[in-house]
XYZ file of C-alpha atoms in Angstrom:
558
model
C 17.655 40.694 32.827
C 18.604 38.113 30.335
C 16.877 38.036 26.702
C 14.205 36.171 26.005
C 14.447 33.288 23.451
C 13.347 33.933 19.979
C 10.828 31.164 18.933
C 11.993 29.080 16.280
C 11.226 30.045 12.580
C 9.398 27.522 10.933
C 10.843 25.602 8.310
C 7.429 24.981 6.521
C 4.690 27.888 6.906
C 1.523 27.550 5.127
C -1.128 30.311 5.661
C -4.562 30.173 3.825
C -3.476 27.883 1.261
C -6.402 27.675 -1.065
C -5.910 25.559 -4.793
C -8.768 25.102 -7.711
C -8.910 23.151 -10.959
C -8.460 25.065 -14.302
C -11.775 25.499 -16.227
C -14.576 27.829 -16.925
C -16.443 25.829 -13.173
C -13.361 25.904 -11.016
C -13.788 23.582 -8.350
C -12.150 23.987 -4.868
C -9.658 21.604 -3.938
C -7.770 23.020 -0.922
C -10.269 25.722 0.706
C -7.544 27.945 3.365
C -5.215 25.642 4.982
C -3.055 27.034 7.618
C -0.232 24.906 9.339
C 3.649 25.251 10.419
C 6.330 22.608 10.801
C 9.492 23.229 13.243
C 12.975 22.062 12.895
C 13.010 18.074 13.781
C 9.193 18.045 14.068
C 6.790 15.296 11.753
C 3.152 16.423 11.456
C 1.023 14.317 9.709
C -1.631 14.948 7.368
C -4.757 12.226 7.649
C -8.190 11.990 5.779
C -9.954 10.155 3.531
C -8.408 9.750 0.001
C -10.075 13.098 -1.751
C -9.325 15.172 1.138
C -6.322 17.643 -0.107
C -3.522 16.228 1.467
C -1.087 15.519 -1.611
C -2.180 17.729 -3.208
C -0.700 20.002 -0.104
C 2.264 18.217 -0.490
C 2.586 18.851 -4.564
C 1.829 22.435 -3.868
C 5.110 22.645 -1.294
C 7.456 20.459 -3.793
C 6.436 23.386 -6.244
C 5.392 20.306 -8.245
C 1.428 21.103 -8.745
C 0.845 19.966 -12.306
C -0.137 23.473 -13.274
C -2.393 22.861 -16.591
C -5.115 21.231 -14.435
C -4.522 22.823 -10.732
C -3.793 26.702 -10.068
C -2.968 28.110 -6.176
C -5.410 30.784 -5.804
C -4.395 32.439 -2.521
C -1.848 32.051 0.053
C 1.424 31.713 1.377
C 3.586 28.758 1.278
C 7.271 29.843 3.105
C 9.847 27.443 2.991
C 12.587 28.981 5.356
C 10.493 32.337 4.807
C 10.325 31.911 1.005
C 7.173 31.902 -0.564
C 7.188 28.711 -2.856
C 4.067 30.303 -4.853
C 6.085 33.272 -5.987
C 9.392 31.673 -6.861
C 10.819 31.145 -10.646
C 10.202 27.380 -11.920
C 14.450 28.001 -11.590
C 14.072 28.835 -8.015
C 11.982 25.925 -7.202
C 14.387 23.437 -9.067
C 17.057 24.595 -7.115
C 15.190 24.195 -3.753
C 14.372 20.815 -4.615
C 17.000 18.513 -3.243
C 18.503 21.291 -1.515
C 16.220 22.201 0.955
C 13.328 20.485 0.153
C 13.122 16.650 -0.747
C 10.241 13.820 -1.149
C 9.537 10.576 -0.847
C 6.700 8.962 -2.711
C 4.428 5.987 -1.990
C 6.351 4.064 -5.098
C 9.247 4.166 -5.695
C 8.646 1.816 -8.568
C 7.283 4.837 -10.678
C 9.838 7.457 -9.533
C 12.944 5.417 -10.617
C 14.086 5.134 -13.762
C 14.117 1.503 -14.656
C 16.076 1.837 -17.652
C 18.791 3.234 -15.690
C 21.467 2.105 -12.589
C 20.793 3.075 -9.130
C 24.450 4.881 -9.302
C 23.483 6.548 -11.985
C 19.914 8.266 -10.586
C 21.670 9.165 -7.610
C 24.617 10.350 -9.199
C 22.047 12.940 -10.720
C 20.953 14.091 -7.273
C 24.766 15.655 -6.948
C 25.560 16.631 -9.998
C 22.739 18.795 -10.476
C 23.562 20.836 -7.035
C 27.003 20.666 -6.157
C 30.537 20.811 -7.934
C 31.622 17.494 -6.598
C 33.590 15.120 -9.148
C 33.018 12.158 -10.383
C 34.642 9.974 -7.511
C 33.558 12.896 -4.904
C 29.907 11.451 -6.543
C 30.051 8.197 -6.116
C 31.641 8.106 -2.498
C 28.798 10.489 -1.537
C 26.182 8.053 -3.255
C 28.233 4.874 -1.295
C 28.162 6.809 1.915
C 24.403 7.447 1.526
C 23.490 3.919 0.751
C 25.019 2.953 4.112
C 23.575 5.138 6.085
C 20.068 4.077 5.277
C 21.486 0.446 6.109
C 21.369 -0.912 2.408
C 23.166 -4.084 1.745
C 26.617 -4.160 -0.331
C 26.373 -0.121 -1.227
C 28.314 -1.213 -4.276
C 26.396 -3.823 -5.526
C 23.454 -1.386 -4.674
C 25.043 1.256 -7.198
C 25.554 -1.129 -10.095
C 22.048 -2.653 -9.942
C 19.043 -2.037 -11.262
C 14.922 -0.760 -10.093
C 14.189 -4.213 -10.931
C 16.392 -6.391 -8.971
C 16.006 -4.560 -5.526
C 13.274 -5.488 -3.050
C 10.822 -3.145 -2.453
C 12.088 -1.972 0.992
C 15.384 -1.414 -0.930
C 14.103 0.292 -3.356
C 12.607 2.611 -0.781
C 15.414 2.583 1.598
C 17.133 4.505 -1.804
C 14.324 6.881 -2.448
C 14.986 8.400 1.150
C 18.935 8.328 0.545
C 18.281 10.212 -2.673
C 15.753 12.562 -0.565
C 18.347 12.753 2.417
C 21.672 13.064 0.271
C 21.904 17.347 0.763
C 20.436 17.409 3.450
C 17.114 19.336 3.089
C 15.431 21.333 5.904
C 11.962 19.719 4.829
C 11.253 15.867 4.060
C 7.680 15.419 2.790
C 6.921 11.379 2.762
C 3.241 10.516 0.692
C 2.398 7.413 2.393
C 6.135 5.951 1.699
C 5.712 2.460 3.495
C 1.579 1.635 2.423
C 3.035 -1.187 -0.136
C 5.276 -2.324 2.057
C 4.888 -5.597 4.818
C 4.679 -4.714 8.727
C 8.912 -5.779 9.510
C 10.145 -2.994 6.684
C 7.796 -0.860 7.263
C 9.255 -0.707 10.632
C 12.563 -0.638 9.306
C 12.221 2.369 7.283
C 10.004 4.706 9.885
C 12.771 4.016 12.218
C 14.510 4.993 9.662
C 13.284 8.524 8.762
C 13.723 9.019 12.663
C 16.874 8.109 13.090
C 17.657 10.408 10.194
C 15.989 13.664 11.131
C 17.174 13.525 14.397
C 20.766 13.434 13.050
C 19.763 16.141 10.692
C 17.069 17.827 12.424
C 15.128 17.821 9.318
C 11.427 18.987 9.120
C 8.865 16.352 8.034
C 5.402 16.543 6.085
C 4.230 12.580 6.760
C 1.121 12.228 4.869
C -0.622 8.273 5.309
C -4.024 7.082 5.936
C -2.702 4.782 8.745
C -3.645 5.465 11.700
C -1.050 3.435 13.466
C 1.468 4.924 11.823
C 0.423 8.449 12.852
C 0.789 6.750 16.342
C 4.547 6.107 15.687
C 5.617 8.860 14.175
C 3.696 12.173 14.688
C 4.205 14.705 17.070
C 1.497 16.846 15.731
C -1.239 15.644 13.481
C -3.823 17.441 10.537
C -7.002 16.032 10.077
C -8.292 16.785 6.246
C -11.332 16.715 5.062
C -12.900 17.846 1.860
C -9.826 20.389 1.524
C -10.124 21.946 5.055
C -8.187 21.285 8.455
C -10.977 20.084 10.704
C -9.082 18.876 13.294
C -5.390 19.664 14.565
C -3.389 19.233 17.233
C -0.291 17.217 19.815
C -0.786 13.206 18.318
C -2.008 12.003 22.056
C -4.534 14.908 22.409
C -6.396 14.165 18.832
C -5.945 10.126 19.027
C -7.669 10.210 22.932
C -9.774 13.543 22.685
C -10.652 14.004 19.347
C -13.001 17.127 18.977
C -15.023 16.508 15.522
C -17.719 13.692 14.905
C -15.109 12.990 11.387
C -12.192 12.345 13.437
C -13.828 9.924 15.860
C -15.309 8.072 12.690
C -11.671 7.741 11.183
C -10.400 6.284 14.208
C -13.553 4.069 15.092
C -12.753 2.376 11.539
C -9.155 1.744 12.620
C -9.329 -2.281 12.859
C -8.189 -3.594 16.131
C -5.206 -6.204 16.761
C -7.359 -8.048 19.071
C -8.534 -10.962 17.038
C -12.343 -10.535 16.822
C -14.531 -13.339 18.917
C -14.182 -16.917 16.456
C -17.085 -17.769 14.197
C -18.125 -21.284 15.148
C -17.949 -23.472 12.207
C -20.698 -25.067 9.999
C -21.501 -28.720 10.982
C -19.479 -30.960 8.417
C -18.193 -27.892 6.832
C -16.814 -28.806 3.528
C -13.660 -28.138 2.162
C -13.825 -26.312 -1.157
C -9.723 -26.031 -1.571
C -7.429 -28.433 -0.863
C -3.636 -28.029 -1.262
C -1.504 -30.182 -0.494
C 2.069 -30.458 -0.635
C 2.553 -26.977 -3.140
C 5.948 -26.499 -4.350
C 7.178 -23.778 -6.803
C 10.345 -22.824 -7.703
C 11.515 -20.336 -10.554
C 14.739 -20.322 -12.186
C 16.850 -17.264 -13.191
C 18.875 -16.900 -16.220
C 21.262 -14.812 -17.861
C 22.105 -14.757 -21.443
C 24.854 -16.176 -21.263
C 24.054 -18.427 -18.429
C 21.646 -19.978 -21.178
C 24.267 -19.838 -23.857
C 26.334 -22.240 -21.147
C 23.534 -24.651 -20.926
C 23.313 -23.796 -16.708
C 20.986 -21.540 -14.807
C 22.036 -18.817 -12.784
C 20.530 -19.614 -9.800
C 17.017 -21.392 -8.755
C 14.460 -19.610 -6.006
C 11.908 -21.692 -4.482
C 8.794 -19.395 -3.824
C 6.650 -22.106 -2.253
C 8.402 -24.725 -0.048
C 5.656 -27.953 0.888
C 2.897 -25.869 1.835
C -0.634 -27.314 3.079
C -3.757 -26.460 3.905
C -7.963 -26.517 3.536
C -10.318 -24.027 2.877
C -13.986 -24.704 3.905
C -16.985 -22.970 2.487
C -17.895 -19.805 4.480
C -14.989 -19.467 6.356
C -11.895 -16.721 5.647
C -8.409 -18.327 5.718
C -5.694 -15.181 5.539
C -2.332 -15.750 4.703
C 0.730 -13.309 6.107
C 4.022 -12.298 5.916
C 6.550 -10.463 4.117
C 7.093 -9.528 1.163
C 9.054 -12.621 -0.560
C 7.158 -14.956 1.848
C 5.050 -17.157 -0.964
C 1.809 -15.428 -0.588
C 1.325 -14.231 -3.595
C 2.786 -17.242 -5.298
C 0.135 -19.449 -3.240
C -2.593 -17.456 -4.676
C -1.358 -17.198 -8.374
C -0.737 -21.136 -8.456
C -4.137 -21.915 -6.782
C -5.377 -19.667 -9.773
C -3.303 -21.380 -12.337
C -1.473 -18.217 -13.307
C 1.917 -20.214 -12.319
C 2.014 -24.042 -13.185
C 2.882 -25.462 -9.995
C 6.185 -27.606 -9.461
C 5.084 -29.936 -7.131
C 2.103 -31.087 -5.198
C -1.478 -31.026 -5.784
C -4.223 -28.338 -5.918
C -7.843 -29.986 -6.042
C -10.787 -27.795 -6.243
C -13.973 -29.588 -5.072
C -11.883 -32.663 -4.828
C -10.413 -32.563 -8.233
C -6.231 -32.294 -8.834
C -5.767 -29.115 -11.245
C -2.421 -28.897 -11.115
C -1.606 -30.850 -13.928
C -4.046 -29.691 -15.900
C -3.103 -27.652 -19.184
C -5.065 -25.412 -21.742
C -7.758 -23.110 -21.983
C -10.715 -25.668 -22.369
C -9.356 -27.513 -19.487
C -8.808 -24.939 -17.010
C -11.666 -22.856 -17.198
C -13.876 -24.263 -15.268
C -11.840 -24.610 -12.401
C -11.169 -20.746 -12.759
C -14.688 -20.336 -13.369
C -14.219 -21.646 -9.356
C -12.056 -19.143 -8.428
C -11.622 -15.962 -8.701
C -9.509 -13.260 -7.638
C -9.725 -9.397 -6.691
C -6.643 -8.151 -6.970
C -5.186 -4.748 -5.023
C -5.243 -2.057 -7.655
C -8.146 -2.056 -9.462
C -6.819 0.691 -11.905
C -4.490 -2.046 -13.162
C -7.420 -4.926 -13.135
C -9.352 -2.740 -15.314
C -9.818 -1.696 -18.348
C -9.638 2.022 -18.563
C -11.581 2.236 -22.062
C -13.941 -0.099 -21.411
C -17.203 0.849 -19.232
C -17.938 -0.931 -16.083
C -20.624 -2.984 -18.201
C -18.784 -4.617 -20.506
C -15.757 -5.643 -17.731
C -18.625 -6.812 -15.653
C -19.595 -8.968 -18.648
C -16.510 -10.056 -20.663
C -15.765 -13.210 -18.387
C -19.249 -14.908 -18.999
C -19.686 -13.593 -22.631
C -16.191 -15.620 -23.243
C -17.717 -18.495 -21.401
C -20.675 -18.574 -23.613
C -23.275 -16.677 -21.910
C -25.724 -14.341 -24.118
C -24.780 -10.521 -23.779
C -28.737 -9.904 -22.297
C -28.468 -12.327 -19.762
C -24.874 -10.946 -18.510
C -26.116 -7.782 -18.311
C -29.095 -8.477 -16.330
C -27.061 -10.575 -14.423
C -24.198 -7.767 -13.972
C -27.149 -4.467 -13.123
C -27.928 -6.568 -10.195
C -24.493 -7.473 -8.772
C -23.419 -3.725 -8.899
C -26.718 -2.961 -6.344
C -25.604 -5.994 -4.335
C -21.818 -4.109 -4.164
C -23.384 -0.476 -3.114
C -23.545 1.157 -6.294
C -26.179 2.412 -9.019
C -27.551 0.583 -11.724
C -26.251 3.381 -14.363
C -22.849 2.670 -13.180
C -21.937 -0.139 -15.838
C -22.279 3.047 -18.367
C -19.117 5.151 -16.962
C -15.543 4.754 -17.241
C -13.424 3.667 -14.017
C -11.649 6.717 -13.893
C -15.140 7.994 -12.953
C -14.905 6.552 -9.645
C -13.195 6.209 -6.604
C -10.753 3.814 -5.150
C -13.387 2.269 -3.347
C -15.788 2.077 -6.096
C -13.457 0.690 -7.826
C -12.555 -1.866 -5.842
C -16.645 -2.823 -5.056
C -16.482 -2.839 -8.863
C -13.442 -5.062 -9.243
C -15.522 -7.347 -6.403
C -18.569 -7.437 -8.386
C -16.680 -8.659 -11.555
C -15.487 -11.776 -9.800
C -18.895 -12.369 -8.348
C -19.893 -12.614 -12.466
C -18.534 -15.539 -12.717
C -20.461 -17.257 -9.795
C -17.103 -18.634 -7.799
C -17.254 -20.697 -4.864
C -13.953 -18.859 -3.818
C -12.607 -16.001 -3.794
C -8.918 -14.918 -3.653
C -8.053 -11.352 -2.379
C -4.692 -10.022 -2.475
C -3.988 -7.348 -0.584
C -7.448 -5.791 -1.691
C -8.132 -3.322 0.785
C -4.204 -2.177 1.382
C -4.239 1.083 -0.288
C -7.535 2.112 0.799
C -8.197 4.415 3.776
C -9.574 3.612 6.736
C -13.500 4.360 6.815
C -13.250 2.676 2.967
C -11.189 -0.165 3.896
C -13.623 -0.768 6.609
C -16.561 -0.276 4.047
C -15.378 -2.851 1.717
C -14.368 -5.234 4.464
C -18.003 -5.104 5.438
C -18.738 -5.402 2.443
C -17.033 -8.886 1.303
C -18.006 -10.340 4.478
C -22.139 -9.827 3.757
C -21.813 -11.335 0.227
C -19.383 -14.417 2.015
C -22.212 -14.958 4.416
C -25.072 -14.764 1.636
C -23.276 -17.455 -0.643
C -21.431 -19.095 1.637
C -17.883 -18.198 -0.100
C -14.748 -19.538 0.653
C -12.214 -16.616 0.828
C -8.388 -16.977 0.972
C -7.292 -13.447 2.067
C -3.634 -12.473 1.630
C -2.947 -9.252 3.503
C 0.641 -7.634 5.226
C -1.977 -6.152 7.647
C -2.017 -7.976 10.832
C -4.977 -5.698 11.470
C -7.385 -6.469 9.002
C -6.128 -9.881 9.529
C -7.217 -10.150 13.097
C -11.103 -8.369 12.318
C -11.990 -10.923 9.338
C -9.955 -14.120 8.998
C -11.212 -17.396 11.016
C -7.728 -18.881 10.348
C -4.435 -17.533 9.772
C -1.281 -19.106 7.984
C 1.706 -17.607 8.174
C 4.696 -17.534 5.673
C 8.183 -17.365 5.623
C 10.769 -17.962 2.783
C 8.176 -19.800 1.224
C 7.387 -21.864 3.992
C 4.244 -22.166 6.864
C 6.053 -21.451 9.944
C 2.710 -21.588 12.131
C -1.088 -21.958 11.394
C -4.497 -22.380 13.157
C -7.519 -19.777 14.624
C -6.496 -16.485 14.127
C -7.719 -16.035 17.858
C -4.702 -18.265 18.512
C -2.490 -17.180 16.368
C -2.403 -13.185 16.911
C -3.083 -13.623 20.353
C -0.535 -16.246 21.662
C 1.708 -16.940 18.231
C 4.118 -20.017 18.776
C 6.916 -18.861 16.413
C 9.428 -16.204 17.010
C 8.631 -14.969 13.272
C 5.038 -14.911 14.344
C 6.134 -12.619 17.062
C 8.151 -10.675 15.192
C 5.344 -10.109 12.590
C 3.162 -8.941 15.339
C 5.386 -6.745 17.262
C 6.745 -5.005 14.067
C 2.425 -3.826 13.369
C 2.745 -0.243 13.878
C 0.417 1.681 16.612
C -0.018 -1.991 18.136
C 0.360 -0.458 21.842
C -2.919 1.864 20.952
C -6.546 1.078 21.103
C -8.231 3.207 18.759
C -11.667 2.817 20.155
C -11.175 3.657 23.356
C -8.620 6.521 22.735
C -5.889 5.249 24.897
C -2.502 3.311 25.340
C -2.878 -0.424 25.800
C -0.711 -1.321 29.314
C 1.808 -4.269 28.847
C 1.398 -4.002 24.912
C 5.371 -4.163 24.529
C 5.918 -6.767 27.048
């Protein structure tokens, strides 16, 4: 009789987990979580933002900032070690050696003052007893296995000069270089376009399968869970209300919450085209756009030549009509953002012309000149926390741009009580802080501040990418009521082909500055022209899933 197979310890074991804030009225943040992760397994955690899950993932790290959050019961065994009981010395040694992470920005966990050699240098001198050159062939070898560019060039440079997929591809060779038993990734590829995104989930694969490593994926997109889960968490309000295989919870999911989450998943399928208004007039016309930036070193400038010239925007066209939703994609680097910003103003153009109800403003200079034509156009921007002020109240943001237009304050504020009911909040909102709301508040808010200034378009940039789902879906609802009851022009610049396909009438896609292809989205997403087009599209992660209907889509890799 031959002996049965022991099952497989888990490398992450978390039994009851239950965390509360500090304070005389603790609140409850994680209420008993219970899950396991095997070797080479990725279980993701998904919910609404608020629902516990990085906070479960600070609580494994051993990272929970401990003056504001306590653990108030349960186990958390990493390779049977209970994270909760061991020394702040323990913990540091764990992390990097057994344990790594990956967070959504990379950005704000590098040091910009200092060389990417240098940070990663770090990772083995604090846990081995290689030398120097042991170091930086380790560091080299790293780079290149997570396919970055030039590995040396990589080690001499800076945060600042990488892309944003490099920058990441680095944060998961520093998480990767000793190889830990347990990755943890909080949402590592939500800032990044649809073609990286893909690069670096294929990525993570490719690496834990070589490694076998253990990974906590934590995202609130859904078709990510799709291509990269084999076990899923549903969170919600600090509980596990759903778990189970990814197939069985995606096509038979139990709880009334988890059907919600994935009914708000937009779909890929363009949505049916809005016919457009008779003699529909266009609001925006550009024509011809051209921006270029030059680089400079100091002692390039001392030599009286520039280092080297980049042009953002290469002859790019088009019209925007009132009431209809143009979108712009591509990747990151594409122009999009450089569109937008020169349409605003914020960049001087190069070349070209930019008229706004028929008048050219892209000559025009000064404060008194240009603010009516910004009075035109306004902007919400993707991270409200940065748009604004965090020691102002929501009343007096609402009401700076008309006051410094010349509006009196009692009119504004009228004016500014009734926009926040028209975005979905309370009138006694304009006296709190933004810190005192959520994301999606916040962004409503950062809507409702544009809408002060009475535009006839509106320019959102990647507005609704770091939002979950059922929000994202909330706010897209949202901007398309108020479009229809002003009759807006919107120029939406997303990486999402989703939300792209569910609320653009036309679609423009960028690349290297130029339009590669343009026209309907219903013709663009669903029969693109251009290989890039193609690319873009195949690259959207979960595409060969329909959400609604809780199934595979057949031929949706043909």
């Amino acid at each position: 009789m031959t002996e049965m197979a022991r099952p497989t310890q888990p490398v992450l074991s978390i039994r009851d987990l239950r965390v509360a804030t500090r304070g005389r009225e603790p609140s409850k943040i994680l209420k008993g979580i219970t899950f396991d992760i095997q070797p080479g397994e990725t279980l993701c955690l998904v919910g609404e933002s608020g629902s516990g899950k990085s906070v479960t993932s600070l609580v494994a790290m051993g990272l929970l900032p401990r003056d504001e959050l306590q653990a108030t019961g349960g186990t958390v065994l990493l390779n049977g070690e209970d994270i909760l009981t061991a020394t702040p010395s323990r913990t540091k040694a764990l992390r990097g050696a057994e344990m790594a992470m990956i967070f959504q920005e990379p950005m704000t966990a590098l040091n910009p003052v200092l060389t990417i050699g240098l940070q990663m240098d770090e990772v083995y001198w604090a846990h081995t007893q290689m030398r120097p050159k042991e170091r930086r062939e380790a560091a080299l070898a790293a780079f290149e296995a997570v396919h970055l560019p030039d590995p040396a060039r990589i080690y001499e440079s800076f945060p600042h000069q990488l892309s944003g997929g490099q920058r990441q591809r680095v944060m998961i060779a520093m998480a990767l270089a000793l190889k830990p038993k347990l990755l943890i990734a909080d949402e590592p590829t939500t800032a990044l376009d649809v073609t990286t995104q893909k690069q670096i989930l294929s990525l993570i694969r490719e690496l834990q399968d070589k490694q076998n490593t253990a990974v906590l994926f934590i995202t609130h997109d859904m078709g990510v869970v799709v291509d990269v889960a084999d076990r899923v968490c549903v969170m919600r309000r600090g509980e596990i209300v759903e778990t189970g295989p990814v197939e069985q919870v995606l096509s038979q999911p139990q709880e009334a919450y988890t059907r919600d989450l994935l009914q708000a998943v937009p779909s890929l399928v363009p949505r049916a085209p809005r016919a457009p208004a008779q003699e529909a007039e266009a609001v925006v016309e550009i024509r011809n756009l051209e921006k270029t930036f030059s680089f400079s070193s100091l002692f390039g400038k001392l030599m009286g030549r520039d280092i080297r010239t980049v042009r953002a925007v290469n002859n790019v066209s088009f019209k925007l009509a009132r009431g209809r939703t143009l979108g712009i994609v591509g990747e990151s680097g594409s122009g999009k953002s450089t569109v937008a910003r020169c349409l605003l103003r914020l960049e001087h153009p190069t070349g070209g012309e930019i008229r706004v109800n028929g008048q050219d403003i892209a000559l025009l200079e000064g404060q008194a000149a240009l603010a009516p034509a910004r009075r035109r156009v306004q902007m919400v921007f993707q991270d409200p926390n940065r748009s604004l002020n965090p020691r102002l109240r929501i009343g007096e943001s609402l009401i700076e741009g008309p006051l410094n237009l010349g509006e009196d304050r009692a009119s504004a504020l009228k004016r500014a009580s009734e926009l926040v009911e028209v975005v979905g909040l309370p009138r006694t909102s304009l006296e709190r802080f933004p810190h005192q709301f959520s994301g999606g508040q916040r962004q409503r808010i950062a809507i409702a501040r544009a809408l002060m200034m009475e535009p006839e378009v509106i320019v959102a940039d990647e507005a609704v990418s770091a939002l979950d789902v059922s929000v994202q879906a909330q706010v897209l609802a949202l901007l398309a009521e108020i479009q229809q009851r002003r009759n807006l022009a919107v120029l939406f610049i997303t990486h999402d082909l989703r939300v792209a396909a569910q609320i653009c009438d036309e679609v423009m896609v960028m690349q290297r500055g130029r339009v590669v292809e343009d026209g309907p989205a219903s013709e663009v997403l669903a029969r693109p022209r251009h290989d890039y087009t193609r690319a873009l599209i195949n690259a959207a992660p979960g595409r060969d899933w329909d959400f609604a209907a809780g199934r595979r889509i057949a031929g949706a890799d043909a």
